[in-house]
Short mmCIF file of C-alpha atoms in Angstrom, two decimals:
data_model
loop_
_atom_site.label_atom_id
_atom_site.label_comp_id
_atom_site.label_asym_id
_atom_site.label_seq_id
_atom_site.Cartn_x
_atom_site.Cartn_y
_atom_site.Cartn_z
CA MET A 1 -21.57 -14.46 -7.22
CA THR A 2 -22.35 -11.28 -9.11
CA THR A 3 -21.02 -7.83 -8.59
CA HIS A 4 -24.24 -6.92 -6.72
CA GLU A 5 -25.10 -9.99 -4.94
CA GLN A 6 -25.31 -10.43 -1.52
CA PRO A 7 -22.05 -13.45 -0.37
CA ALA A 8 -23.44 -16.70 1.30
CA LEU A 9 -20.25 -16.37 3.68
CA VAL A 10 -17.67 -13.90 4.34
CA LEU A 11 -13.97 -15.69 4.30
CA LEU A 12 -11.86 -13.70 6.70
CA VAL A 13 -8.31 -13.99 5.87
CA GLY A 14 -4.70 -12.52 7.23
CA VAL A 15 -1.43 -13.50 9.21
CA ALA A 16 -1.71 -13.90 13.04
CA GLY A 17 -2.14 -10.26 14.76
CA SER A 18 -4.11 -9.01 11.85
CA GLY A 19 -7.32 -8.95 14.27
CA LYS A 20 -9.19 -11.55 12.45
CA SER A 21 -11.04 -12.70 15.09
CA THR A 22 -12.07 -9.46 16.57
CA VAL A 23 -13.02 -7.99 13.16
CA GLY A 24 -14.75 -11.21 12.31
CA ARG A 25 -16.91 -11.16 15.65
CA LEU A 26 -17.81 -7.56 14.85
CA LEU A 27 -18.48 -8.17 11.15
CA ALA A 28 -20.79 -11.17 12.12
CA GLU A 29 -22.56 -9.06 14.63
CA ARG A 30 -23.24 -6.14 12.37
CA LEU A 31 -24.43 -8.54 9.45
CA GLY A 32 -26.53 -10.56 11.92
CA TRP A 33 -24.73 -13.62 10.90
CA ALA A 34 -23.23 -16.59 12.62
CA TYR A 35 -19.55 -16.56 13.35
CA ARG A 36 -16.88 -19.27 13.24
CA ASP A 37 -13.07 -19.04 13.73
CA ALA A 38 -10.80 -21.63 11.91
CA ASP A 39 -8.67 -21.99 14.99
CA GLU A 40 -11.79 -24.01 16.30
CA PHE A 41 -11.11 -26.83 13.64
CA HIS A 42 -7.42 -27.21 14.79
CA SER A 43 -6.63 -30.72 16.47
CA GLU A 44 -5.16 -30.85 19.78
CA ALA A 45 -1.94 -32.00 18.45
CA ASP A 46 -1.82 -28.93 16.08
CA ARG A 47 -2.47 -26.74 18.97
CA ALA A 48 0.49 -28.03 20.93
CA LYS A 49 2.80 -27.83 17.94
CA MET A 50 2.27 -24.26 17.76
CA ALA A 51 2.47 -23.49 21.20
CA ALA A 52 5.63 -25.20 21.22
CA GLY A 53 7.07 -22.85 18.57
CA HIS A 54 6.75 -25.14 15.54
CA PRO A 55 4.95 -24.21 12.43
CA LEU A 56 2.43 -26.35 10.89
CA THR A 57 3.43 -28.34 7.75
CA ASP A 58 0.98 -28.50 4.60
CA SER A 59 0.26 -32.03 5.42
CA ASP A 60 -0.72 -30.84 9.18
CA ARG A 61 -3.15 -28.38 7.41
CA GLU A 62 -5.08 -30.83 5.04
CA PRO A 63 -7.33 -32.02 7.60
CA TRP A 64 -7.74 -28.88 9.21
CA LEU A 65 -8.69 -27.11 5.57
CA GLU A 66 -10.94 -29.90 4.75
CA ALA A 67 -12.89 -29.68 8.05
CA ILE A 68 -13.45 -25.87 7.63
CA GLY A 69 -14.57 -26.76 3.92
CA GLN A 70 -17.30 -29.19 5.25
CA TRP A 71 -18.59 -26.65 7.89
CA MET A 72 -18.94 -24.18 5.06
CA ASP A 73 -20.58 -26.17 2.90
CA ARG A 74 -23.19 -27.47 5.59
CA ALA A 75 -23.66 -23.59 6.30
CA ILE A 76 -24.20 -22.80 2.68
CA ALA A 77 -26.78 -26.02 1.90
CA ALA A 78 -28.61 -24.70 5.20
CA GLY A 79 -28.83 -20.80 3.85
CA ARG A 80 -27.08 -19.88 7.30
CA ARG A 81 -24.96 -16.86 6.24
CA ALA A 82 -21.75 -16.51 8.55
CA VAL A 83 -18.31 -14.98 8.68
CA VAL A 84 -15.36 -17.34 8.86
CA THR A 85 -11.80 -16.61 10.14
CA CYS A 86 -8.88 -18.30 8.78
CA SER A 87 -5.06 -17.30 8.27
CA ALA A 88 -5.16 -19.24 4.67
CA LEU A 89 -1.68 -17.75 4.06
CA LYS A 90 -0.96 -19.60 0.69
CA ARG A 91 -2.91 -19.34 -2.37
CA ALA A 92 -3.36 -23.30 -2.47
CA TYR A 93 -5.08 -22.99 0.98
CA ARG A 94 -7.54 -20.21 -0.38
CA ASP A 95 -8.37 -22.51 -3.27
CA THR A 96 -9.19 -25.27 -1.28
CA LEU A 97 -11.75 -23.21 0.51
CA LEU A 98 -13.14 -21.01 -2.21
CA THR A 99 -13.02 -23.68 -5.20
CA GLY A 100 -16.63 -24.84 -5.84
CA ARG A 101 -18.03 -22.24 -3.54
CA PRO A 102 -18.62 -19.34 -5.66
CA GLY A 103 -21.00 -17.57 -2.99
CA VAL A 104 -17.94 -16.90 -0.64
CA LEU A 105 -16.51 -13.40 -0.60
CA LEU A 106 -12.46 -13.20 0.20
CA VAL A 107 -11.47 -10.52 2.58
CA TYR A 108 -7.98 -10.00 3.11
CA LEU A 109 -6.56 -7.98 6.45
CA ARG A 110 -3.18 -6.53 5.19
CA GLY A 111 -0.69 -4.66 7.81
CA SER A 112 2.99 -3.95 8.07
CA ARG A 113 5.35 -6.65 9.94
CA GLU A 114 5.79 -3.37 12.67
CA LEU A 115 2.27 -3.36 13.42
CA LEU A 116 1.54 -6.85 13.49
CA GLU A 117 4.57 -7.56 15.69
CA SER A 118 3.36 -4.96 18.28
CA ARG A 119 -0.25 -6.62 18.34
CA LEU A 120 1.19 -10.03 18.94
CA ALA A 121 3.55 -8.64 21.71
CA GLY A 122 0.48 -7.38 23.75
CA ARG A 123 -1.74 -10.31 23.18
CA ASP A 124 -1.51 -12.89 26.26
CA GLY A 125 -3.37 -16.39 26.66
CA HIS A 126 -3.04 -17.30 22.87
CA PHE A 127 -1.59 -20.74 21.61
CA PHE A 128 0.20 -18.79 18.81
CA PRO A 129 3.56 -17.28 20.31
CA ALA A 130 4.69 -13.98 18.70
CA ASP A 131 7.83 -15.48 17.35
CA LEU A 132 6.26 -17.81 14.68
CA LEU A 133 5.18 -14.26 12.92
CA ASP A 134 8.34 -14.59 10.82
CA SER A 135 7.43 -18.06 9.79
CA GLN A 136 3.81 -16.97 8.49
CA LEU A 137 5.09 -14.04 6.67
CA ALA A 138 7.59 -16.39 4.85
CA VAL A 139 5.01 -18.40 3.41
CA LEU A 140 2.36 -15.61 2.95
CA GLN A 141 1.04 -15.28 -0.75
CA GLU A 142 -1.24 -12.23 -0.93
CA PRO A 143 -4.49 -12.72 -2.88
CA GLU A 144 -3.79 -11.84 -6.53
CA PRO A 145 -6.28 -10.30 -8.62
CA ASP A 146 -8.39 -13.26 -9.99
CA GLU A 147 -9.30 -14.01 -6.34
CA ARG A 148 -11.14 -10.85 -6.40
CA ALA A 149 -10.50 -9.95 -2.23
CA LEU A 150 -11.62 -7.31 -0.52
CA VAL A 151 -8.37 -5.60 0.75
CA VAL A 152 -8.67 -3.81 3.97
CA GLU A 153 -5.92 -2.23 5.85
CA ILE A 154 -5.59 -3.00 9.43
CA ASP A 155 -3.68 0.09 10.70
CA ARG A 156 -7.32 1.53 12.19
CA SER A 157 -9.35 0.44 14.87
CA PRO A 158 -11.75 -2.81 14.51
CA GLU A 159 -14.69 -0.80 14.28
CA GLU A 160 -13.47 1.37 11.22
CA ILE A 161 -12.36 -1.99 9.73
CA VAL A 162 -15.49 -3.30 9.89
CA ALA A 163 -16.90 -0.22 8.29
CA ALA A 164 -14.53 -0.49 5.53
CA VAL A 165 -15.40 -3.94 4.84
CA LEU A 166 -19.21 -3.25 4.72
CA ALA A 167 -18.75 -0.08 2.44
CA GLN A 168 -16.94 -2.50 -0.21
CA MET A 169 -19.20 -5.66 0.59
CA PRO A 170 -21.29 -6.38 -2.43
CA GLY A 171 -24.99 -6.46 -1.74
CA ALA A 172 -24.49 -4.75 1.50
CA PRO A 173 -27.98 -5.40 3.55
CA ALA A 174 -30.43 -2.79 4.37
CA GLY A 175 -29.39 -2.93 7.89
CA ALA A 176 -25.99 -2.03 7.32
CA PRO A 177 -24.85 1.52 8.51
CA THR A 178 -25.39 4.25 6.41
CA VAL A 179 -23.40 7.42 6.31
CA GLY A 180 -24.99 11.09 6.20
CA ASP A 181 -23.44 14.38 5.62
CA ASP A 182 -22.30 17.18 7.95
CA SER A 183 -24.37 20.03 6.19
CA SER A 184 -27.07 21.83 8.31
CA ALA A 185 -27.98 23.70 5.23
CA SER A 186 -28.79 22.59 1.39
CA PRO A 187 -25.15 21.59 -0.31
CA GLY A 188 -23.44 24.48 -1.64
CA PRO A 189 -21.95 24.26 -5.56
CA THR A 190 -19.41 21.51 -4.37
CA GLY A 191 -22.32 19.04 -2.93
CA ASP A 192 -22.13 17.72 0.55
CA THR A 193 -19.30 18.02 3.17
CA TRP A 194 -17.78 16.33 5.86
CA ARG A 195 -15.81 17.73 8.75
CA LEU A 196 -13.04 15.56 10.54
CA VAL A 197 -11.70 16.35 13.60
CA ARG A 198 -8.51 14.83 15.81
CA GLY A 199 -7.39 17.06 18.79
CA ASP A 200 -6.01 20.53 17.35
CA GLN A 201 -6.45 19.22 13.50
CA SER A 202 -9.24 19.61 11.12
CA ALA A 203 -10.22 18.91 7.76
CA VAL A 204 -13.03 19.31 5.31
CA VAL A 205 -13.89 16.95 2.34
CA VAL A 206 -16.46 18.06 -0.26
CA GLN A 207 -18.79 15.44 -2.40
CA LEU A 208 -17.63 17.02 -5.73
CA GLY A 209 -15.04 15.20 -7.07
CA GLY A 210 -14.20 13.52 -3.53
CA ALA A 211 -11.84 16.69 -3.14
CA LEU A 212 -9.97 17.69 -0.10
CA ARG A 213 -11.22 21.49 0.72
CA GLU A 214 -9.24 22.22 4.01
CA TYR A 215 -6.63 21.34 6.34
CA ALA A 216 -5.80 23.05 9.83
CA VAL A 217 -3.63 22.62 12.59
CA SER A 218 -4.61 24.95 15.76
CA GLY A 219 -7.01 26.98 13.35
CA ARG A 220 -4.01 27.79 10.92
CA PRO A 221 -4.82 26.69 7.41
CA LEU A 222 -1.88 24.45 5.67
CA LEU A 223 -4.22 24.57 2.18
CA ASP A 224 -4.75 27.13 -0.05
CA ALA A 225 -8.34 26.23 0.13
CA PHE A 226 -11.81 27.43 -1.56
CA SER A 227 -14.85 28.49 0.55
CA ALA A 228 -18.11 26.54 1.05
CA GLU A 229 -19.78 28.92 -1.24
CA SER A 230 -17.29 28.72 -3.85
CA ALA A 231 -16.61 26.47 -6.97
CA ILE A 232 -13.50 24.38 -7.28
CA THR A 233 -11.12 26.27 -9.29
CA GLY A 234 -7.35 25.68 -10.31
CA GLY A 235 -7.95 21.59 -9.61
CA ARG A 236 -7.73 22.42 -5.81
CA GLY A 237 -7.96 19.52 -3.91
CA GLN A 238 -9.42 17.32 -6.59
CA VAL A 239 -8.81 13.43 -7.01
CA LEU A 240 -7.28 12.98 -10.56
CA VAL A 241 -8.37 9.51 -12.20
CA PRO A 242 -7.86 7.52 -14.48
CA TRP A 243 -4.91 9.87 -15.24
CA PRO A 244 -3.10 12.93 -13.69
CA ASN A 245 -2.07 15.95 -15.80
CA ARG A 246 -2.53 15.66 -19.49
CA VAL A 247 -3.05 13.71 -22.27
CA GLY A 248 -1.99 15.43 -25.82
CA ASP A 249 -4.91 15.73 -28.18
CA GLY A 250 -6.66 13.18 -25.98
CA ARG A 251 -6.00 10.38 -28.30
CA TYR A 252 -3.92 7.44 -27.34
CA LEU A 253 -3.62 3.75 -28.42
CA PHE A 254 -4.24 1.14 -25.92
CA GLU A 255 -4.16 -2.94 -27.04
CA GLY A 256 -4.77 -2.04 -30.38
CA ARG A 257 -7.56 0.26 -30.12
CA SER A 258 -7.36 4.10 -30.94
CA LEU A 259 -9.50 6.06 -28.39
CA GLN A 260 -10.48 9.49 -28.09
CA LEU A 261 -10.95 11.64 -24.61
CA PRO A 262 -12.78 14.77 -24.81
CA LEU A 263 -10.56 17.81 -24.82
CA THR A 264 -11.10 19.48 -21.37
CA GLU A 265 -8.04 21.77 -21.82
CA VAL A 266 -9.13 23.32 -25.06
CA GLU A 267 -6.80 25.93 -25.65
CA LYS A 268 -3.90 23.44 -25.37
CA ARG A 269 -5.83 20.73 -27.30
CA ASN A 270 -5.42 18.46 -23.92
CA ALA A 271 -7.44 16.05 -22.18
CA ILE A 272 -6.49 17.12 -18.45
CA HIS A 273 -6.86 15.63 -14.97
CA GLY A 274 -9.16 12.45 -15.71
CA LEU A 275 -12.83 12.20 -15.75
CA LEU A 276 -13.89 12.03 -11.98
CA ARG A 277 -13.31 15.85 -10.88
CA TRP A 278 -17.01 16.68 -11.39
CA SER A 279 -18.82 13.71 -10.56
CA LEU A 280 -20.71 13.49 -7.18
CA TRP A 281 -18.72 10.98 -4.83
CA GLN A 282 -20.95 8.96 -2.26
CA PRO A 283 -19.88 8.46 1.52
CA LEU A 284 -19.46 4.91 2.14
CA SER A 285 -18.13 4.96 5.95
CA ARG A 286 -17.58 7.84 8.52
CA THR A 287 -16.15 8.44 11.84
CA ASP A 288 -14.89 11.57 13.60
CA ASP A 289 -11.67 11.59 12.19
CA SER A 290 -12.12 9.69 8.65
CA VAL A 291 -14.38 9.58 5.62
CA LEU A 292 -14.54 7.04 2.94
CA LEU A 293 -16.16 8.12 -0.45
CA GLY A 294 -16.47 6.09 -3.38
CA THR A 295 -17.87 6.25 -7.15
CA ARG A 296 -17.99 4.38 -10.11
CA LEU A 297 -16.30 5.18 -13.43
CA CYS A 298 -18.59 3.82 -16.13
CA PRO A 299 -17.36 2.99 -19.60
CA GLN A 300 -17.85 6.02 -21.91
CA PRO A 301 -16.49 7.49 -25.15
CA GLY A 302 -12.57 7.37 -24.84
CA TYR A 303 -12.37 5.61 -21.80
CA PRO A 304 -14.68 2.23 -22.34
CA PHE A 305 -13.55 0.74 -18.93
CA LEU A 306 -15.24 -0.11 -15.53
CA LEU A 307 -13.59 0.94 -12.47
CA ASP A 308 -14.86 1.18 -8.94
CA VAL A 309 -12.86 4.18 -7.06
CA ARG A 310 -12.60 5.06 -3.42
CA VAL A 311 -10.78 7.74 -1.58
CA GLU A 312 -10.16 7.71 2.17
CA TYR A 313 -9.08 10.75 4.23
CA ARG A 314 -8.21 10.11 8.04
CA LEU A 315 -6.65 12.19 10.63
CA ASP A 316 -4.10 10.41 13.04
CA ALA A 317 -1.67 11.41 15.60
CA ASP A 318 0.92 12.56 12.68
CA GLY A 319 -1.70 14.35 10.25
CA LEU A 320 -3.84 13.49 7.36
CA ARG A 321 -3.42 10.21 5.34
CA THR A 322 -5.20 9.84 2.19
CA ALA A 323 -5.68 6.55 -0.01
CA VAL A 324 -7.20 6.42 -3.50
CA ARG A 325 -7.97 2.90 -4.52
CA ALA A 326 -9.02 1.98 -8.00
CA THR A 327 -10.67 -1.85 -8.80
CA ASN A 328 -11.05 -2.86 -12.19
CA LEU A 329 -14.53 -4.23 -12.10
CA GLY A 330 -14.41 -4.88 -16.01
CA ALA A 331 -13.55 -8.14 -18.08
CA GLU A 332 -10.69 -6.33 -20.15
CA PRO A 333 -7.34 -4.62 -18.88
CA ALA A 334 -7.65 -0.88 -18.44
CA PRO A 335 -5.24 1.87 -18.61
CA TYR A 336 -4.89 3.62 -15.37
CA GLY A 337 -3.00 6.59 -13.87
CA VAL A 338 -4.08 8.65 -10.68
CA GLY A 339 -3.01 11.62 -8.82
CA GLN A 340 -4.30 14.63 -6.76
CA HIS A 341 -3.91 18.36 -6.43
CA PRO A 342 -3.60 20.06 -2.95
CA TYR A 343 -2.12 23.53 -2.57
CA LEU A 344 0.13 23.78 0.33
CA THR A 345 0.46 27.37 1.84
CA VAL A 346 2.45 28.28 5.12
CA GLY A 347 1.01 31.39 5.93
CA THR A 348 2.70 33.52 3.48
CA ASP A 349 0.68 36.08 1.47
CA PHE A 350 2.56 34.67 -1.77
CA VAL A 351 4.62 31.50 -2.30
CA ASP A 352 8.01 33.53 -3.13
CA GLY A 353 9.16 33.58 0.19
CA ALA A 354 8.15 30.02 1.19
CA VAL A 355 11.03 27.55 1.41
CA LEU A 356 10.60 24.07 -0.50
CA THR A 357 12.35 21.05 -0.37
CA VAL A 358 11.90 18.52 -3.23
CA PRO A 359 13.78 15.36 -2.77
CA ALA A 360 14.04 14.49 -6.87
CA ARG A 361 17.02 14.13 -9.11
CA TYR A 362 15.35 14.73 -12.60
CA ARG A 363 12.42 16.88 -13.72
CA LEU A 364 10.51 16.53 -16.78
CA LEU A 365 11.07 18.99 -19.88
CA THR A 366 7.99 19.97 -21.53
CA ASP A 367 6.48 21.71 -24.59
CA ASP A 368 4.38 24.89 -24.64
CA ARG A 369 1.23 22.27 -24.30
CA GLY A 370 2.65 20.97 -20.89
CA LEU A 371 3.59 17.57 -22.72
CA PRO A 372 6.88 16.10 -21.94
CA VAL A 373 9.65 16.19 -24.57
CA GLY A 374 12.26 14.70 -22.34
CA ARG A 375 14.16 14.94 -18.65
CA GLU A 376 17.25 16.61 -17.15
CA ASP A 377 19.20 16.11 -14.02
CA VAL A 378 18.28 18.96 -11.67
CA ASP A 379 21.84 19.26 -10.39
CA GLY A 380 23.27 22.65 -11.16
CA THR A 381 19.91 23.98 -12.48
CA PRO A 382 17.32 26.43 -10.76
CA TYR A 383 15.06 23.51 -10.33
CA ASP A 384 17.35 21.66 -7.58
CA PHE A 385 15.52 21.86 -4.41
CA ARG A 386 17.20 18.96 -2.68
CA VAL A 387 18.46 21.29 -0.35
CA ALA A 388 15.73 23.87 1.15
CA ARG A 389 15.60 27.10 -0.42
CA PRO A 390 13.04 30.01 -1.15
CA ILE A 391 11.06 29.90 -4.38
CA GLY A 392 11.71 33.25 -5.17
CA ASP A 393 10.26 34.27 -8.48
CA LEU A 394 10.87 30.97 -10.08
CA ARG A 395 7.49 29.78 -12.40
CA LEU A 396 7.21 26.25 -11.51
CA ASP A 397 4.71 23.83 -13.27
CA THR A 398 6.96 20.95 -13.19
CA ALA A 399 7.14 17.42 -12.92
CA PHE A 400 9.99 15.91 -10.62
CA THR A 401 11.06 12.24 -10.34
CA GLY A 402 13.78 10.04 -9.14
CA LEU A 403 12.45 10.37 -5.86
CA ASP A 404 14.94 9.99 -2.90
CA ARG A 405 13.14 8.16 -0.12
CA HIS A 406 13.26 7.41 3.41
CA PRO A 407 13.77 3.97 5.10
CA ASP A 408 9.80 3.84 5.19
CA GLY A 409 9.60 4.23 1.75
CA ARG A 410 8.24 7.83 1.66
CA ALA A 411 9.49 10.68 -0.26
CA VAL A 412 8.95 14.24 1.48
CA VAL A 413 8.10 17.54 -0.08
CA ARG A 414 8.53 20.39 2.66
CA LEU A 415 7.13 23.88 2.60
CA ALA A 416 8.48 25.79 5.15
CA HIS A 417 7.75 29.52 6.57
CA PRO A 418 10.79 31.74 5.93
CA SER A 419 11.20 32.39 9.32
CA GLY A 420 11.70 28.81 9.93
CA PRO A 421 9.50 27.85 12.58
CA HIS A 422 6.98 25.81 11.18
CA GLY A 423 5.83 24.43 7.87
CA VAL A 424 4.04 21.14 6.56
CA ASP A 425 5.30 18.23 5.00
CA LEU A 426 3.84 16.21 2.16
CA TRP A 427 4.79 12.64 1.98
CA LEU A 428 4.51 10.53 -1.24
CA GLY A 429 4.01 6.74 -0.19
CA GLU A 430 2.86 3.75 -2.13
CA GLY A 431 1.90 4.10 -5.96
CA THR A 432 3.71 7.81 -6.25
CA ARG A 433 6.55 7.73 -8.63
CA TYR A 434 6.35 11.62 -9.76
CA VAL A 435 5.36 14.88 -8.00
CA GLN A 436 4.06 17.92 -9.61
CA VAL A 437 5.04 21.29 -8.36
CA TYR A 438 2.80 24.19 -9.61
CA THR A 439 3.30 27.84 -8.34
CA GLY A 440 -0.12 28.76 -9.58
CA ASP A 441 1.26 31.54 -12.07
CA THR A 442 -1.33 30.79 -14.69
CA LEU A 443 -4.21 31.32 -12.19
CA THR A 444 -6.71 34.11 -12.11
CA GLU A 445 -4.71 36.99 -10.35
CA SER A 446 -6.65 36.81 -6.83
CA ARG A 447 -5.15 33.35 -6.42
CA ARG A 448 -2.02 33.41 -8.44
CA ARG A 449 1.16 32.35 -6.39
CA ARG A 450 -0.68 32.06 -3.19
CA GLY A 451 -0.15 28.68 -2.72
CA VAL A 452 2.12 25.67 -4.11
CA ALA A 453 0.28 22.80 -5.62
CA VAL A 454 2.20 19.52 -4.73
CA GLU A 455 0.52 16.69 -6.70
CA PRO A 456 1.15 13.11 -5.86
CA MET A 457 1.26 11.14 -9.39
CA SER A 458 1.26 7.64 -10.25
CA CYS A 459 2.83 8.18 -13.59
CA PRO A 460 3.94 11.22 -15.89
CA PRO A 461 1.75 13.91 -17.90
CA ASP A 462 0.93 12.20 -21.11
CA ALA A 463 1.53 8.56 -19.92
CA PHE A 464 -1.68 7.31 -21.85
CA ARG A 465 0.22 8.13 -25.07
CA SER A 466 3.80 7.11 -24.08
CA GLY A 467 3.16 4.40 -21.81
CA THR A 468 5.77 5.43 -19.40
CA ASP A 469 5.18 4.25 -16.09
CA LEU A 470 1.44 3.73 -16.79
CA THR A 471 -0.39 1.13 -14.71
CA VAL A 472 -2.30 -1.65 -16.64
CA LEU A 473 -5.20 -2.88 -14.17
CA ARG A 474 -6.23 -6.39 -15.11
CA PRO A 475 -9.47 -7.53 -14.42
CA GLY A 476 -10.08 -7.41 -10.58
CA ALA A 477 -6.86 -5.73 -9.88
CA THR A 478 -6.68 -2.96 -7.42
CA HIS A 479 -4.03 0.03 -7.56
CA VAL A 480 -3.55 2.24 -4.26
CA LEU A 481 -1.78 5.57 -4.33
CA ARG A 482 -1.04 6.84 -0.65
CA TRP A 483 0.28 10.38 0.37
CA GLY A 484 -0.32 12.16 3.32
CA LEU A 485 0.14 15.79 5.12
CA SER A 486 2.46 15.93 8.25
CA PRO A 487 2.47 19.57 9.93
CA TRP A 488 5.25 20.73 12.33
CA GLY A 489 6.33 23.63 14.57
CA TYR A 490 2.45 24.24 15.62
CA SER A 491 2.47 22.89 19.09
#
C-alpha cells in the first residue's frame, strides 16, 4: 500500500476497553464498508475460558488468528472493503494478520490504564471480565515504527476518534467528512480561523503555522494574544518544527552529512524556530471544542527529510490540551525537535508583578547569540523559581531543565496574579524535557514584558549541533509532544 493509496481493509487493534467495537462500527459506517469483530471468530471453548477469568494462551489463539486471516483473504479477493477489529496485543499476532496482506492498514487505539479500567467497569454483559485487563497489559507490545500503524488516543468520544482516524487515513474517500473554517469574511493575515468553545472556555486557532491565537475563561484572556487583523510577532502561539529555539550558524552534521539551514535570525547568525511557522496548515477534523490541523514538511535545502505534522487543540473540563505529532514519511532517519510558543498573562499590565513558579533544577547558560555554553544549578541564584515569587525586573530568556514532575508525569509552570485569587498552569507532558521562559524584553516597546512566553520543548537550543536530547525519527516513527493550560480561580 503506497502512502496515498486507500487501504483494502482496516485492522483496528487495542486492549479490552479501548472501544474497538464501537469505533470499528462507526468507522465502517462512515466509510460505507463491511464490519467484522474478531470476537465473532472465538470458539465457544475460548469464550467460556475467558468468562471464567482465564486468559487465552498463544496456542488457543492460533486457530482464532488463522480464521480471522482467512476471512480477510476472502474479503480482499472479492474486493470487499471492511473494518476488522482485533486485540492483536503481541507483535507476532499482528504479523500473522498483516504478513502477505500489504493492503491492510493497522490502526492502534491507545489509552491509559485508568481510562481502560473505568470503561471496563461500566461495561455489562460482555464475556471479557474487567479483571483480565492486567493480563492484557502485561503482554501488550505497542506497534513499532516499521508496522506503520496509525496511533489514535482514546480519551475522547467515539465520533472524535473516528474523525481522527479518517483524518490520518491514506486515500480518504471522497465521501469522508470535510472540515471548513469559521471565518465569515475573507481570511486575514493569518489565514482561516477556528473558534473552540466549551462551557466558559474559548480558544482561537489560526491557519498560519497552526498557531494558538487566543485562550480565555469567562471572557478573561490567559494568553497575551494577537488580533485577527494582526500578523504574528514574537512567535506568539506558533508551533516550532522541526526544531525549537536556535541552530547556531544554521549548520549541522547529521549521519555524516553537512547541512545548511536558512538563517532566519540574521543579526545573530542563527536558524530559529523551525520551518513551519509561515506555512498554511489544513484542517483535518473539527468539533465544537477541538480542531486537528496538519501539514507536510517536504525535503528542502538544509532539511532533506519528509515529515507529516499534526497539531490538535482540544478543550476539556480541565482546560486546553495540545498534542503535536510528527511522523517520518521518508526512507531515512530524520533529526527532530519540537516546541510551542504561547505567551501567558494573568491580567497584569506588565509581567513584573506576576508570580511565577518553574519546577526546574537547572538553567542553561547561553552566549550573546542565545546558544548554550553550559548549565548551572538554580539553587541560590535569581533563576530559582521552584518556590513561587514575583518576576520583578528580572529579564528571562532562559531554558530550564531537570523538571520535577507530578505522579501523573506532568511538570507544571504556574503564573499567578499578585493578589493570588487566580492564575494559569501550563503543564508539560509527554515529549517535553525543557521549557523556555521569556519575559519579552527584546520585543517592540508596545509588546515588551506584557506576557510571559512559556515554551514547552523536546530538546534544548542548538540540539541539531550538540545532539543533546535530539530525537532521531526512524522511518515510520512518530514523536508526540503534549502540553496544556489549566486555569484556576476563575469560577
